[in-house]
Every structure is written in C-alpha cells, then in structure tokens.
Amino acid sequence: MASRSTRPISPHLQVYKWGPHMLVSVLHRITGSGMATVGSVLLVWWLAALAGGAESYATFRDVFTYANGRLNIIGYVIGIGLTLVLFQHMASGVRHLVLDTGAGYELKRNKMGALATMAFSVVATIAFWLILGIK
Amino acid sequence: MGTGTPLGRVRGLGSAKEGTHHWWRHRVTAGSNLFLMLWLMVSILSRGSFDYASLRLWMQSAWVAVPMALLVISVFTHFRLGLQVVIEDYQHNETRVVFLILLNFFTVGLGATALFAIAKIAFGAK
C-alpha cells in the first residue's frame, strides 16, 4: 500500500524516551512470535516423536540430552529460553487483559506493572528449573 | 459501527464484516491458554521421568490427552490470530496475502499433526 509513499509520516518510535512499558510491549510481540514459530514446531515434534515409537522419541531426545539422560547445552538453552519466554508472554498477557479493562494506565502504576511482568518471568523461570533440578 | 444502512449500524460490523470477532477470540483464547499452559507446566514439574514408556503411559490417560488436545486447539488459535496482526503490521501489498495464506497452512498443518499424534497415543495399544 503506502510502503514507498513520500507522504509525511507521524512521529514514530525514535521520538519517545524508552521506558519499561515500551520494552514489555515489544517483548510481548517478540515472545509471542517466537513461541508461535519455534515453540509450536518443537511441541509438535515432541508429540509426533512420542506417537511415532521408541526410536523416533530417542531421536528427539538425543538432540537435547546426553546419553546419560541429562540435558546438553542445546537442551538447556532451548529449555530455559522457552520457559523464560513463556512466563514473560504469560505475565505481559495478563497485564494486557488488565489494561483492556481500562485499568492501570496511571504513569506510576503502568511502569510498576510492566516491571512486575519481567520480575515474574525471571523468578518463575528460576523456580521452575530449581524444582525440576531437585526432583 | 456500520456507516451504511440502519441494519448495518445495528450489526456494527464495519467494512471488514468482522467487527470485534478477531480481537475477542484473541482474548478468550488468552484466558484458556493461561489455564492450559499452567496445567502443562505443573504436569511437567510433577513428572518423575521423561523416558518413552512413562510418557506414553502418561499421555494415554484421558486426563492428559483431552487437556493436551484442548491446549493445542487453544494455543494454535491464539497464535494464528496473533501472527496475523504481526503480518498485517509489517507486510504490505501482495506479500501480505502470501504470508497470511502461509500462516493458515502452517497453523492447520501443524495443528492437525499435533492432534493426530495425541489421538494415536491415546487410542493406541497399551
């Protein structure tokens, strides 16, 4: 449409001072797009490998684990990455549902809410892997 | 709001003929995703082992196969709606149409594979 138009455009991202609310907004889109592509393919690969039999499941597992069953570097990067991304999208998604009701737009509250989503995702990720590691 | 006939105004669907349907379904699936993904994360934490036999046995239970199928339907609907917004924001002209059709193929193809896999395990031999 107007992708190469010479018409004047309104002030965009570069004129604003960056704050937590902007970061969380962008993170919500990035984490959502990441899970929709990489996350969904991995989920379906896991399900299909499990349905395919012991051999196909072993092929799946070997990508993420050592022979002794412990996670290798790919397993840790993908595993911790996906949980952090999931918890961030989950928290900022709940924040969006609150904002949709018209609440939480006061400057201080809005900033606190944005910071809280990032605090939650980090704490939830650490807690998840600690519990998984203890078991 | 419709701008044409009185009936169009009552329906409030506008020129896209969709109204708030897309936006609303995105919110409803956000809610169902929240519960279903929390179920999955708690399930992973409460599993003792992730070897083939125990995971197969686990997913043969209706209490696992049904929420897992619901999770796929809910999550896939949600990301189909979300990626549509992303594509509409950054892609223009013909590439937008191509990307939107590819998105449909991706979502339906991957989703059908996931549901078939879940069904195969659930209905498979013990």
Short mmCIF file of C-alpha atoms in Angstrom, two decimals:
data_model
loop_
_atom_site.label_atom_id
_atom_site.label_comp_id
_atom_site.label_asym_id
_atom_site.label_seq_id
_atom_site.Cartn_x
_atom_site.Cartn_y
_atom_site.Cartn_z
CA MET A 1 0.00 0.00 0.00
CA ALA A 2 1.81 3.14 1.16
CA SER A 3 5.14 1.41 1.80
CA ARG A 4 7.11 3.66 -0.58
CA SER A 5 4.96 6.75 -0.27
CA THR A 6 6.56 10.18 0.09
CA ARG A 7 3.70 11.45 2.23
CA PRO A 8 4.69 12.83 5.64
CA ILE A 9 4.55 10.29 8.44
CA SER A 10 3.72 10.84 12.07
CA PRO A 11 6.45 10.74 14.76
CA HIS A 12 7.35 7.12 15.47
CA LEU A 13 9.45 5.16 17.96
CA GLN A 14 12.55 7.35 17.73
CA VAL A 15 10.91 10.42 19.30
CA TYR A 16 9.93 8.68 22.53
CA LYS A 17 12.06 8.13 25.63
CA TRP A 18 12.26 4.39 26.25
CA GLY A 19 10.61 3.01 29.36
CA PRO A 20 9.68 -0.39 30.81
CA HIS A 21 6.19 -0.22 29.30
CA MET A 22 7.62 0.04 25.78
CA LEU A 23 10.09 -2.76 26.39
CA VAL A 24 7.36 -5.07 27.71
CA SER A 25 5.11 -4.23 24.77
CA VAL A 26 7.83 -5.16 22.29
CA LEU A 27 8.80 -8.22 24.34
CA HIS A 28 5.18 -9.41 24.24
CA ARG A 29 5.22 -9.41 20.45
CA ILE A 30 8.71 -10.95 20.17
CA THR A 31 8.00 -13.72 22.70
CA GLY A 32 4.63 -14.44 21.10
CA SER A 33 6.08 -14.67 17.59
CA GLY A 34 8.96 -16.82 18.88
CA MET A 35 6.70 -19.31 20.63
CA ALA A 36 4.29 -19.39 17.67
CA THR A 37 7.09 -20.46 15.34
CA VAL A 38 9.92 -22.20 17.23
CA GLY A 39 7.81 -23.24 20.24
CA SER A 40 4.96 -24.72 18.24
CA VAL A 41 7.29 -26.69 15.95
CA LEU A 42 9.15 -28.12 18.99
CA LEU A 43 5.86 -29.02 20.73
CA VAL A 44 4.55 -30.84 17.66
CA TRP A 45 7.91 -32.53 17.07
CA TRP A 46 7.80 -33.79 20.67
CA LEU A 47 4.20 -35.08 20.30
CA ALA A 48 4.84 -36.66 16.88
CA ALA A 49 8.09 -38.28 18.06
CA LEU A 50 6.29 -39.73 21.07
CA ALA A 51 3.47 -41.04 18.83
CA GLY A 52 5.96 -42.47 16.33
CA GLY A 53 7.50 -45.01 18.69
CA ALA A 54 10.54 -45.57 20.90
CA GLU A 55 13.04 -44.98 18.10
CA SER A 56 11.63 -41.65 16.89
CA TYR A 57 11.36 -40.47 20.50
CA ALA A 58 15.01 -41.40 21.09
CA THR A 59 15.96 -39.29 18.04
CA PHE A 60 14.12 -36.33 19.54
CA ARG A 61 15.64 -36.83 22.99
CA ASP A 62 19.18 -37.22 21.70
CA VAL A 63 19.11 -33.68 20.28
CA PHE A 64 18.57 -32.20 23.75
CA THR A 65 20.21 -34.71 26.12
CA TYR A 66 23.45 -36.63 26.66
CA ALA A 67 23.45 -40.43 26.60
CA ASN A 68 23.07 -40.47 30.41
CA GLY A 69 19.77 -38.57 30.11
CA ARG A 70 20.98 -35.19 31.40
CA LEU A 71 20.29 -32.06 29.33
CA ASN A 72 23.07 -30.95 26.99
CA ILE A 73 23.80 -27.32 26.05
CA ILE A 74 21.04 -27.25 23.39
CA GLY A 75 18.59 -28.68 25.91
CA TYR A 76 19.44 -26.03 28.48
CA VAL A 77 19.41 -23.09 26.05
CA ILE A 78 16.11 -24.14 24.41
CA GLY A 79 14.55 -25.28 27.69
CA ILE A 80 15.41 -22.26 29.83
CA GLY A 81 14.85 -19.92 26.87
CA LEU A 82 11.37 -21.25 26.16
CA THR A 83 10.29 -21.19 29.82
CA LEU A 84 11.52 -17.59 30.24
CA VAL A 85 9.76 -16.58 27.01
CA LEU A 86 6.56 -18.39 28.04
CA PHE A 87 6.44 -16.81 31.51
CA GLN A 88 7.16 -13.36 30.07
CA HIS A 89 4.38 -13.67 27.47
CA MET A 90 2.04 -15.10 30.12
CA ALA A 91 2.68 -12.21 32.54
CA SER A 92 2.51 -9.45 29.93
CA GLY A 93 -0.59 -11.14 28.52
CA VAL A 94 -2.32 -10.95 31.89
CA ARG A 95 -1.18 -7.31 32.07
CA HIS A 96 -2.82 -6.72 28.68
CA LEU A 97 -6.09 -8.24 29.93
CA VAL A 98 -5.99 -5.80 32.86
CA LEU A 99 -5.20 -2.86 30.54
CA ASP A 100 -8.10 -3.96 28.29
CA THR A 101 -10.49 -3.19 31.14
CA GLY A 102 -9.18 0.40 31.14
CA ALA A 103 -7.26 -0.01 34.40
CA GLY A 104 -3.58 0.56 35.12
CA TYR A 105 -2.78 3.48 32.83
CA GLU A 106 -1.61 5.86 35.57
CA LEU A 107 2.09 6.54 34.92
CA LYS A 108 3.46 5.03 38.12
CA ARG A 109 1.15 2.01 38.09
CA ASN A 110 1.75 1.34 34.42
CA LYS A 111 5.52 1.34 34.99
CA MET A 112 5.20 -0.89 38.05
CA GLY A 113 3.01 -3.36 36.13
CA ALA A 114 5.50 -3.52 33.26
CA LEU A 115 8.43 -4.12 35.65
CA ALA A 116 6.38 -6.72 37.54
CA THR A 117 5.92 -8.86 34.41
CA MET A 118 9.70 -9.06 33.92
CA ALA A 119 10.31 -9.78 37.59
CA PHE A 120 7.69 -12.55 37.46
CA SER A 121 9.14 -14.20 34.35
CA VAL A 122 12.66 -14.31 35.82
CA VAL A 123 11.52 -15.58 39.23
CA ALA A 124 9.12 -18.16 37.73
CA THR A 125 11.83 -19.45 35.37
CA ILE A 126 14.35 -19.84 38.21
CA ALA A 127 11.73 -21.53 40.41
CA PHE A 128 10.67 -23.89 37.61
CA TRP A 129 14.22 -25.09 36.92
CA LEU A 130 15.09 -25.36 40.62
CA ILE A 131 12.07 -27.61 41.22
CA LEU A 132 12.89 -29.61 38.09
CA GLY A 133 16.51 -29.94 39.19
CA ILE A 134 15.68 -31.06 42.73
CA LYS A 135 13.41 -33.86 41.52
CA MET B 1 -20.03 0.85 13.62
CA GLY B 2 -21.64 0.40 10.26
CA THR B 3 -21.88 3.53 8.18
CA GLY B 4 -24.44 2.42 5.62
CA THR B 5 -27.91 1.08 6.28
CA PRO B 6 -29.61 1.18 9.69
CA LEU B 7 -29.27 -2.64 9.81
CA GLY B 8 -25.52 -2.30 9.16
CA ARG B 9 -25.26 0.15 12.04
CA VAL B 10 -27.08 -2.25 14.35
CA ARG B 11 -24.78 -5.12 13.42
CA GLY B 12 -21.77 -2.84 13.91
CA LEU B 13 -19.51 -4.94 11.73
CA GLY B 14 -17.98 -2.17 9.58
CA SER B 15 -16.35 -2.69 6.19
CA ALA B 16 -14.34 -5.73 7.29
CA LYS B 17 -17.62 -7.57 8.12
CA GLU B 18 -15.96 -8.94 11.21
CA GLY B 19 -16.49 -6.44 13.98
CA THR B 20 -14.60 -7.30 17.17
CA HIS B 21 -14.59 -11.04 16.48
CA HIS B 22 -10.83 -11.32 15.93
CA TRP B 23 -9.99 -9.20 18.98
CA TRP B 24 -12.45 -11.02 21.21
CA ARG B 25 -11.36 -14.54 20.22
CA HIS B 26 -7.75 -13.49 20.89
CA ARG B 27 -8.73 -12.52 24.46
CA VAL B 28 -10.83 -15.64 25.09
CA THR B 29 -8.02 -17.94 23.92
CA ALA B 30 -5.58 -15.90 26.04
CA GLY B 31 -7.66 -16.91 29.05
CA SER B 32 -7.85 -20.60 28.09
CA ASN B 33 -4.12 -20.61 27.24
CA LEU B 34 -3.34 -19.33 30.72
CA PHE B 35 -5.05 -22.28 32.40
CA LEU B 36 -3.89 -24.92 29.91
CA MET B 37 -0.24 -23.82 29.88
CA LEU B 38 -0.16 -23.65 33.68
CA TRP B 39 -1.55 -27.22 33.65
CA LEU B 40 1.24 -28.30 31.27
CA MET B 41 3.99 -26.65 33.32
CA VAL B 42 2.70 -28.17 36.59
CA SER B 43 2.37 -31.56 34.83
CA ILE B 44 5.99 -31.38 33.66
CA LEU B 45 7.12 -30.49 37.19
CA SER B 46 5.16 -33.36 38.74
CA ARG B 47 6.51 -35.98 36.32
CA GLY B 48 9.24 -38.18 37.72
CA SER B 49 10.82 -39.23 34.45
CA PHE B 50 10.64 -38.29 30.80
CA ASP B 51 11.52 -41.64 29.21
CA TYR B 52 9.45 -43.05 26.36
CA ALA B 53 7.43 -45.67 28.26
CA SER B 54 6.36 -43.46 31.14
CA LEU B 55 5.44 -40.52 28.87
CA ARG B 56 3.36 -42.82 26.62
CA LEU B 57 1.55 -44.23 29.64
CA TRP B 58 1.00 -40.69 30.93
CA MET B 59 -0.49 -39.41 27.67
CA GLN B 60 -2.76 -42.43 27.26
CA SER B 61 -4.82 -41.14 30.16
CA ALA B 62 -7.92 -39.18 29.15
CA TRP B 63 -6.99 -36.69 31.89
CA VAL B 64 -3.87 -35.86 29.86
CA ALA B 65 -4.92 -36.47 26.23
CA VAL B 66 -8.01 -34.23 26.45
CA PRO B 67 -6.33 -31.17 28.04
CA MET B 68 -3.36 -31.65 25.69
CA ALA B 69 -5.71 -31.58 22.66
CA LEU B 70 -7.51 -28.55 24.09
CA LEU B 71 -4.13 -26.88 24.65
CA VAL B 72 -3.16 -27.40 21.00
CA ILE B 73 -6.50 -26.01 19.76
CA SER B 74 -6.41 -23.02 22.12
CA VAL B 75 -2.73 -22.15 21.65
CA PHE B 76 -2.82 -22.61 17.87
CA THR B 77 -5.96 -20.46 17.52
CA HIS B 78 -4.30 -17.79 19.67
CA PHE B 79 -1.02 -17.70 17.74
CA ARG B 80 -2.84 -17.81 14.41
CA LEU B 81 -4.67 -14.60 15.44
CA GLY B 82 -1.53 -13.01 16.90
CA LEU B 83 0.76 -13.70 13.93
CA GLN B 84 -1.96 -12.32 11.63
CA VAL B 85 -1.69 -8.97 13.45
CA VAL B 86 2.12 -9.05 13.20
CA ILE B 87 1.97 -9.80 9.45
CA GLU B 88 -0.63 -7.09 8.87
CA ASP B 89 1.59 -4.58 10.69
CA TYR B 90 4.80 -5.26 8.77
CA GLN B 91 3.84 -6.75 5.40
CA HIS B 92 2.15 -4.81 2.63
CA ASN B 93 0.87 -5.41 -0.90
CA GLU B 94 1.00 -8.95 -2.30
CA THR B 95 3.48 -10.29 0.25
CA ARG B 96 0.88 -9.72 2.96
CA VAL B 97 -1.57 -12.05 1.22
CA VAL B 98 1.12 -14.67 0.65
CA PHE B 99 2.23 -14.57 4.29
CA LEU B 100 -1.36 -14.76 5.56
CA ILE B 101 -2.07 -17.84 3.42
CA LEU B 102 1.22 -19.45 4.51
CA LEU B 103 0.22 -18.73 8.12
CA ASN B 104 -3.04 -20.63 7.61
CA PHE B 105 -1.22 -23.61 6.07
CA PHE B 106 1.36 -23.57 8.88
CA THR B 107 -1.25 -23.43 11.66
CA VAL B 108 -3.64 -26.03 10.23
CA GLY B 109 -0.90 -28.40 9.08
CA LEU B 110 0.99 -28.31 12.36
CA GLY B 111 -2.20 -28.39 14.45
CA ALA B 112 -3.60 -31.42 12.61
CA THR B 113 -0.29 -33.24 13.10
CA ALA B 114 -0.37 -32.49 16.83
CA LEU B 115 -3.98 -33.65 17.27
CA PHE B 116 -3.29 -36.83 15.27
CA ALA B 117 -0.24 -37.60 17.41
CA ILE B 118 -2.23 -37.14 20.63
CA ALA B 119 -5.08 -39.31 19.32
CA LYS B 120 -2.68 -42.01 18.14
CA ILE B 121 -1.11 -42.27 21.58
CA ALA B 122 -4.43 -42.08 23.42
CA PHE B 123 -6.14 -44.72 21.26
CA GLY B 124 -3.01 -46.84 20.77
CA ALA B 125 -2.31 -50.24 22.29
CA LYS B 126 -1.45 -50.21 25.97
#
